[in-house]
């Protein structure tokens, strides 16, 4: 039996399976990005794929997780990227449910 990796959401602090969370990464260039593959190089942190957790992200928790000082502008940019990512995921789910099998 394989051990399932568990990670904590930055917003709600709940522990969940790694594959059920969205990875956010601080790249080697120092930018914060959404990492849908979970394989980008850099320091990572995780967020639940729900709008409430995305909106609850703040500068303090991101600064602590990434061990750098994160600006408010970077927080807003990351939230927008996460919203866009979640919007794309929702469209895929709706599209899949609309297909007849």
mmCIF file of N, CA and C in Angstrom, residues 11-84:
data_model
loop_
_atom_site.group_PDB
_atom_site.id
_atom_site.type_symbol
_atom_site.label_atom_id
_atom_site.label_comp_id
_atom_site.label_asym_id
_atom_site.label_seq_id
_atom_site.Cartn_x
_atom_site.Cartn_y
_atom_site.Cartn_z
ATOM 1 N N UNK A 11 -4.754 28.755 3.266
ATOM 2 C CA UNK A 11 -5.878 29.574 3.742
ATOM 3 C C UNK A 11 -6.609 28.958 4.920
ATOM 4 N N UNK A 12 -7.191 27.784 4.706
ATOM 5 C CA UNK A 12 -8.043 27.189 5.740
ATOM 6 C C UNK A 12 -7.259 26.302 6.706
ATOM 7 N N UNK A 13 -5.996 26.015 6.379
ATOM 8 C CA UNK A 13 -5.096 25.219 7.220
ATOM 9 C C UNK A 13 -5.545 23.762 7.369
ATOM 10 N N UNK A 14 -6.445 23.295 6.501
ATOM 11 C CA UNK A 14 -6.869 21.894 6.533
ATOM 12 C C UNK A 14 -5.840 21.034 5.818
ATOM 13 N N UNK A 15 -5.635 19.845 6.329
ATOM 14 C CA UNK A 15 -4.723 18.900 5.698
ATOM 15 C C UNK A 15 -5.531 18.028 4.742
ATOM 16 N N UNK A 16 -5.048 17.958 3.493
ATOM 17 C CA UNK A 16 -5.744 17.184 2.462
ATOM 18 C C UNK A 16 -4.728 16.469 1.600
ATOM 19 N N UNK A 17 -5.228 15.563 0.761
ATOM 20 C CA UNK A 17 -4.342 14.873 -0.169
ATOM 21 C C UNK A 17 -3.735 15.884 -1.129
ATOM 22 N N UNK A 18 -2.458 15.703 -1.408
ATOM 23 C CA UNK A 18 -1.717 16.618 -2.267
ATOM 24 C C UNK A 18 -2.395 16.804 -3.621
ATOM 25 N N UNK A 19 -2.895 15.710 -4.215
ATOM 26 C CA UNK A 19 -3.483 15.794 -5.552
ATOM 27 C C UNK A 19 -4.806 16.566 -5.581
ATOM 28 N N UNK A 20 -5.421 16.787 -4.429
ATOM 29 C CA UNK A 20 -6.692 17.517 -4.405
ATOM 30 C C UNK A 20 -6.490 19.025 -4.217
ATOM 31 N N UNK A 21 -5.236 19.469 -4.060
ATOM 32 C CA UNK A 21 -4.936 20.880 -3.850
ATOM 33 C C UNK A 21 -4.245 21.475 -5.074
ATOM 34 N N UNK A 22 -4.217 22.797 -5.146
ATOM 35 C CA UNK A 22 -3.517 23.512 -6.215
ATOM 36 C C UNK A 22 -2.164 23.949 -5.669
ATOM 37 N N UNK A 23 -1.106 23.663 -6.413
ATOM 38 C CA UNK A 23 0.233 24.074 -5.984
ATOM 39 C C UNK A 23 0.535 25.465 -6.522
ATOM 40 N N UNK A 24 1.061 26.299 -5.643
ATOM 41 C CA UNK A 24 1.552 27.625 -6.008
ATOM 42 C C UNK A 24 3.049 27.565 -5.771
ATOM 43 N N UNK A 25 3.828 28.101 -6.704
ATOM 44 C CA UNK A 25 5.275 27.978 -6.612
ATOM 45 C C UNK A 25 5.957 29.335 -6.704
ATOM 46 N N UNK A 26 7.029 29.495 -5.934
ATOM 47 C CA UNK A 26 7.922 30.645 -6.096
ATOM 48 C C UNK A 26 9.029 30.139 -7.013
ATOM 49 N N UNK A 27 9.060 30.650 -8.223
ATOM 50 C CA UNK A 27 10.030 30.166 -9.199
ATOM 51 C C UNK A 27 11.436 30.615 -8.839
ATOM 52 N N UNK A 28 12.398 30.087 -9.553
ATOM 53 C CA UNK A 28 13.794 30.454 -9.317
ATOM 54 C C UNK A 28 14.035 31.932 -9.599
ATOM 55 N N UNK A 29 13.170 32.552 -10.437
ATOM 56 C CA UNK A 29 13.273 33.988 -10.727
ATOM 57 C C UNK A 29 12.613 34.836 -9.636
ATOM 58 N N UNK A 30 11.904 34.197 -8.709
ATOM 59 C CA UNK A 30 11.276 34.912 -7.605
ATOM 60 C C UNK A 30 9.823 35.283 -7.823
ATOM 61 N N UNK A 31 9.225 34.845 -8.934
ATOM 62 C CA UNK A 31 7.816 35.155 -9.190
ATOM 63 C C UNK A 31 6.920 34.075 -8.597
ATOM 64 N N UNK A 32 5.690 34.438 -8.256
ATOM 65 C CA UNK A 32 4.713 33.482 -7.743
ATOM 66 C C UNK A 32 3.792 33.074 -8.887
ATOM 67 N N UNK A 33 3.657 31.754 -9.087
ATOM 68 C CA UNK A 33 2.844 31.243 -10.191
ATOM 69 C C UNK A 33 2.022 30.044 -9.742
ATOM 70 N N UNK A 34 0.927 29.798 -10.463
ATOM 71 C CA UNK A 34 0.139 28.587 -10.272
ATOM 72 C C UNK A 34 0.873 27.462 -10.989
ATOM 73 N N UNK A 35 0.972 26.309 -10.349
ATOM 74 C CA UNK A 35 1.674 25.164 -10.916
ATOM 75 C C UNK A 35 0.706 23.991 -11.067
ATOM 76 N N UNK A 36 -0.027 23.928 -12.193
ATOM 77 C CA UNK A 36 -1.014 22.861 -12.357
ATOM 78 C C UNK A 36 -0.400 21.463 -12.434
ATOM 79 N N UNK A 37 0.851 21.360 -12.887
ATOM 80 C CA UNK A 37 1.488 20.043 -13.001
ATOM 81 C C UNK A 37 2.059 19.570 -11.674
ATOM 82 N N UNK A 38 2.382 20.512 -10.790
ATOM 83 C CA UNK A 38 2.982 20.158 -9.514
ATOM 84 C C UNK A 38 4.452 19.812 -9.626
ATOM 85 N N UNK A 39 5.061 20.160 -10.750
ATOM 86 C CA UNK A 39 6.447 19.759 -10.991
ATOM 87 C C UNK A 39 7.405 20.907 -11.291
ATOM 88 N N UNK A 40 6.913 22.142 -11.244
ATOM 89 C CA UNK A 40 7.810 23.272 -11.521
ATOM 90 C C UNK A 40 8.866 23.374 -10.431
ATOM 91 N N UNK A 41 10.048 23.832 -10.830
ATOM 92 C CA UNK A 41 11.129 24.014 -9.873
ATOM 93 C C UNK A 41 10.851 25.230 -8.999
ATOM 94 N N UNK A 42 11.131 25.112 -7.726
ATOM 95 C CA UNK A 42 10.944 26.229 -6.808
ATOM 96 C C UNK A 42 10.232 25.798 -5.550
ATOM 97 N N UNK A 43 10.092 26.718 -4.633
ATOM 98 C CA UNK A 43 9.435 26.431 -3.363
ATOM 99 C C UNK A 43 7.926 26.459 -3.552
ATOM 100 N N UNK A 44 7.239 25.435 -3.089
ATOM 101 C CA UNK A 44 5.806 25.324 -3.300
ATOM 102 C C UNK A 44 4.981 25.450 -2.039
ATOM 103 N N UNK A 45 3.729 25.809 -2.241
ATOM 104 C CA UNK A 45 2.732 25.849 -1.177
ATOM 105 C C UNK A 45 1.410 25.453 -1.830
ATOM 106 N N UNK A 46 0.417 25.110 -1.022
ATOM 107 C CA UNK A 46 -0.819 24.563 -1.560
ATOM 108 C C UNK A 46 -2.040 25.336 -1.096
ATOM 109 N N UNK A 47 -3.071 25.361 -1.986
ATOM 110 C CA UNK A 47 -4.329 26.050 -1.711
ATOM 111 C C UNK A 47 -5.469 25.153 -2.174
ATOM 112 N N UNK A 48 -6.550 25.134 -1.407
ATOM 113 C CA UNK A 48 -7.741 24.372 -1.812
ATOM 114 C C UNK A 48 -8.311 24.960 -3.100
ATOM 115 N N UNK A 49 -8.868 24.128 -3.964
ATOM 116 C CA UNK A 49 -9.429 24.634 -5.221
ATOM 117 C C UNK A 49 -10.850 25.180 -5.076
ATOM 118 N N UNK A 50 -11.048 26.019 -4.072
ATOM 119 C CA UNK A 50 -12.357 26.652 -3.860
ATOM 120 C C UNK A 50 -12.164 28.163 -3.761
ATOM 121 N N UNK A 51 -13.088 28.937 -4.300
ATOM 122 C CA UNK A 51 -12.944 30.407 -4.287
ATOM 123 C C UNK A 51 -12.757 31.002 -2.895
ATOM 124 N N UNK A 52 -13.373 30.408 -1.870
ATOM 125 C CA UNK A 52 -13.253 30.954 -0.515
ATOM 126 C C UNK A 52 -11.794 30.942 -0.038
ATOM 127 N N UNK A 53 -11.098 29.839 -0.304
ATOM 128 C CA UNK A 53 -9.692 29.738 0.119
ATOM 129 C C UNK A 53 -8.803 30.681 -0.691
ATOM 130 N N UNK A 54 -9.099 30.823 -1.966
ATOM 131 C CA UNK A 54 -8.314 31.728 -2.810
ATOM 132 C C UNK A 54 -8.470 33.155 -2.309
ATOM 133 N N UNK A 55 -9.696 33.570 -2.001
ATOM 134 C CA UNK A 55 -9.947 34.937 -1.540
ATOM 135 C C UNK A 55 -9.341 35.196 -0.165
ATOM 136 N N UNK A 56 -9.204 34.164 0.644
ATOM 137 C CA UNK A 56 -8.681 34.306 1.993
ATOM 138 C C UNK A 56 -7.148 34.401 2.037
ATOM 139 N N UNK A 57 -6.467 34.134 0.932
ATOM 140 C CA UNK A 57 -4.998 34.236 0.896
ATOM 141 C C UNK A 57 -4.570 35.650 1.266
ATOM 142 N N UNK A 58 -3.524 35.752 2.061
ATOM 143 C CA UNK A 58 -3.031 37.070 2.435
ATOM 144 C C UNK A 58 -1.512 37.137 2.359
ATOM 145 N N UNK A 59 -1.015 38.335 2.444
ATOM 146 C CA UNK A 59 0.421 38.606 2.307
ATOM 147 C C UNK A 59 1.233 37.884 3.378
ATOM 148 N N UNK A 60 0.723 37.862 4.593
ATOM 149 C CA UNK A 60 1.443 37.268 5.715
ATOM 150 C C UNK A 60 1.651 35.760 5.513
ATOM 151 N N UNK A 61 0.601 35.048 5.154
ATOM 152 C CA UNK A 61 0.732 33.594 4.986
ATOM 153 C C UNK A 61 1.626 33.245 3.789
ATOM 154 N N UNK A 62 1.516 34.009 2.705
ATOM 155 C CA UNK A 62 2.367 33.763 1.534
ATOM 156 C C UNK A 62 3.830 34.078 1.845
ATOM 157 N N UNK A 63 4.078 35.171 2.561
ATOM 158 C CA UNK A 63 5.449 35.530 2.928
ATOM 159 C C UNK A 63 6.075 34.444 3.794
ATOM 160 N N UNK A 64 5.311 33.919 4.733
ATOM 161 C CA UNK A 64 5.814 32.869 5.610
ATOM 162 C C UNK A 64 6.089 31.587 4.826
ATOM 163 N N UNK A 65 5.162 31.191 3.968
ATOM 164 C CA UNK A 65 5.296 29.945 3.205
ATOM 165 C C UNK A 65 6.475 29.983 2.237
ATOM 166 N N UNK A 66 6.685 31.126 1.599
ATOM 167 C CA UNK A 66 7.736 31.216 0.581
ATOM 168 C C UNK A 66 9.047 31.787 1.111
ATOM 169 N N UNK A 67 9.054 32.167 2.391
ATOM 170 C CA UNK A 67 10.265 32.677 3.042
ATOM 171 C C UNK A 67 10.862 33.904 2.346
ATOM 172 N N UNK A 68 9.966 34.738 1.819
ATOM 173 C CA UNK A 68 10.361 36.014 1.226
ATOM 174 C C UNK A 68 9.286 37.035 1.588
ATOM 175 N N UNK A 69 9.569 38.303 1.394
ATOM 176 C CA UNK A 69 8.566 39.339 1.608
ATOM 177 C C UNK A 69 7.738 39.460 0.335
ATOM 178 N N UNK A 70 6.459 39.142 0.421
ATOM 179 C CA UNK A 70 5.555 39.195 -0.727
ATOM 180 C C UNK A 70 4.803 40.519 -0.685
ATOM 181 N N UNK A 71 4.766 41.219 -1.819
ATOM 182 C CA UNK A 71 4.056 42.502 -1.874
ATOM 183 C C UNK A 71 2.560 42.276 -2.086
ATOM 184 N N UNK A 72 1.782 43.289 -1.758
ATOM 185 C CA UNK A 72 0.328 43.212 -1.949
ATOM 186 C C UNK A 72 -0.001 43.049 -3.433
ATOM 187 N N UNK A 73 0.791 43.676 -4.299
ATOM 188 C CA UNK A 73 0.598 43.565 -5.746
ATOM 189 C C UNK A 73 0.763 42.102 -6.200
ATOM 190 N N UNK A 74 1.771 41.418 -5.648
ATOM 191 C CA UNK A 74 1.988 40.012 -5.984
ATOM 192 C C UNK A 74 0.841 39.133 -5.498
ATOM 193 N N UNK A 75 0.298 39.458 -4.325
ATOM 194 C CA UNK A 75 -0.838 38.706 -3.782
ATOM 195 C C UNK A 75 -2.038 38.840 -4.715
ATOM 196 N N UNK A 76 -2.337 40.064 -5.147
ATOM 197 C CA UNK A 76 -3.471 40.298 -6.044
ATOM 198 C C UNK A 76 -3.265 39.591 -7.383
ATOM 199 N N UNK A 77 -2.050 39.625 -7.893
ATOM 200 C CA UNK A 77 -1.726 38.957 -9.154
ATOM 201 C C UNK A 77 -1.908 37.446 -9.031
ATOM 202 N N UNK A 78 -1.452 36.870 -7.917
ATOM 203 C CA UNK A 78 -1.594 35.435 -7.693
ATOM 204 C C UNK A 78 -3.061 35.045 -7.546
ATOM 205 N N UNK A 79 -3.829 35.845 -6.817
ATOM 206 C CA UNK A 79 -5.261 35.563 -6.664
ATOM 207 C C UNK A 79 -5.960 35.565 -8.020
ATOM 208 N N UNK A 80 -5.606 36.522 -8.881
ATOM 209 C CA UNK A 80 -6.202 36.588 -10.215
ATOM 210 C C UNK A 80 -5.834 35.349 -11.033
ATOM 211 N N UNK A 81 -4.581 34.919 -10.943
ATOM 212 C CA UNK A 81 -4.143 33.719 -11.667
ATOM 213 C C UNK A 81 -4.884 32.477 -11.155
ATOM 214 N N UNK A 82 -5.091 32.404 -9.851
ATOM 215 C CA UNK A 82 -5.828 31.271 -9.276
ATOM 216 C C UNK A 82 -7.292 31.294 -9.698
ATOM 217 N N UNK A 83 -7.899 32.480 -9.723
ATOM 218 C CA UNK A 83 -9.297 32.599 -10.176
ATOM 219 C C UNK A 83 -9.427 32.135 -11.622
ATOM 220 N N UNK A 84 -8.481 32.558 -12.465
ATOM 221 C CA UNK A 84 -8.484 32.160 -13.872
ATOM 222 C C UNK A 84 -8.333 30.649 -13.986
#
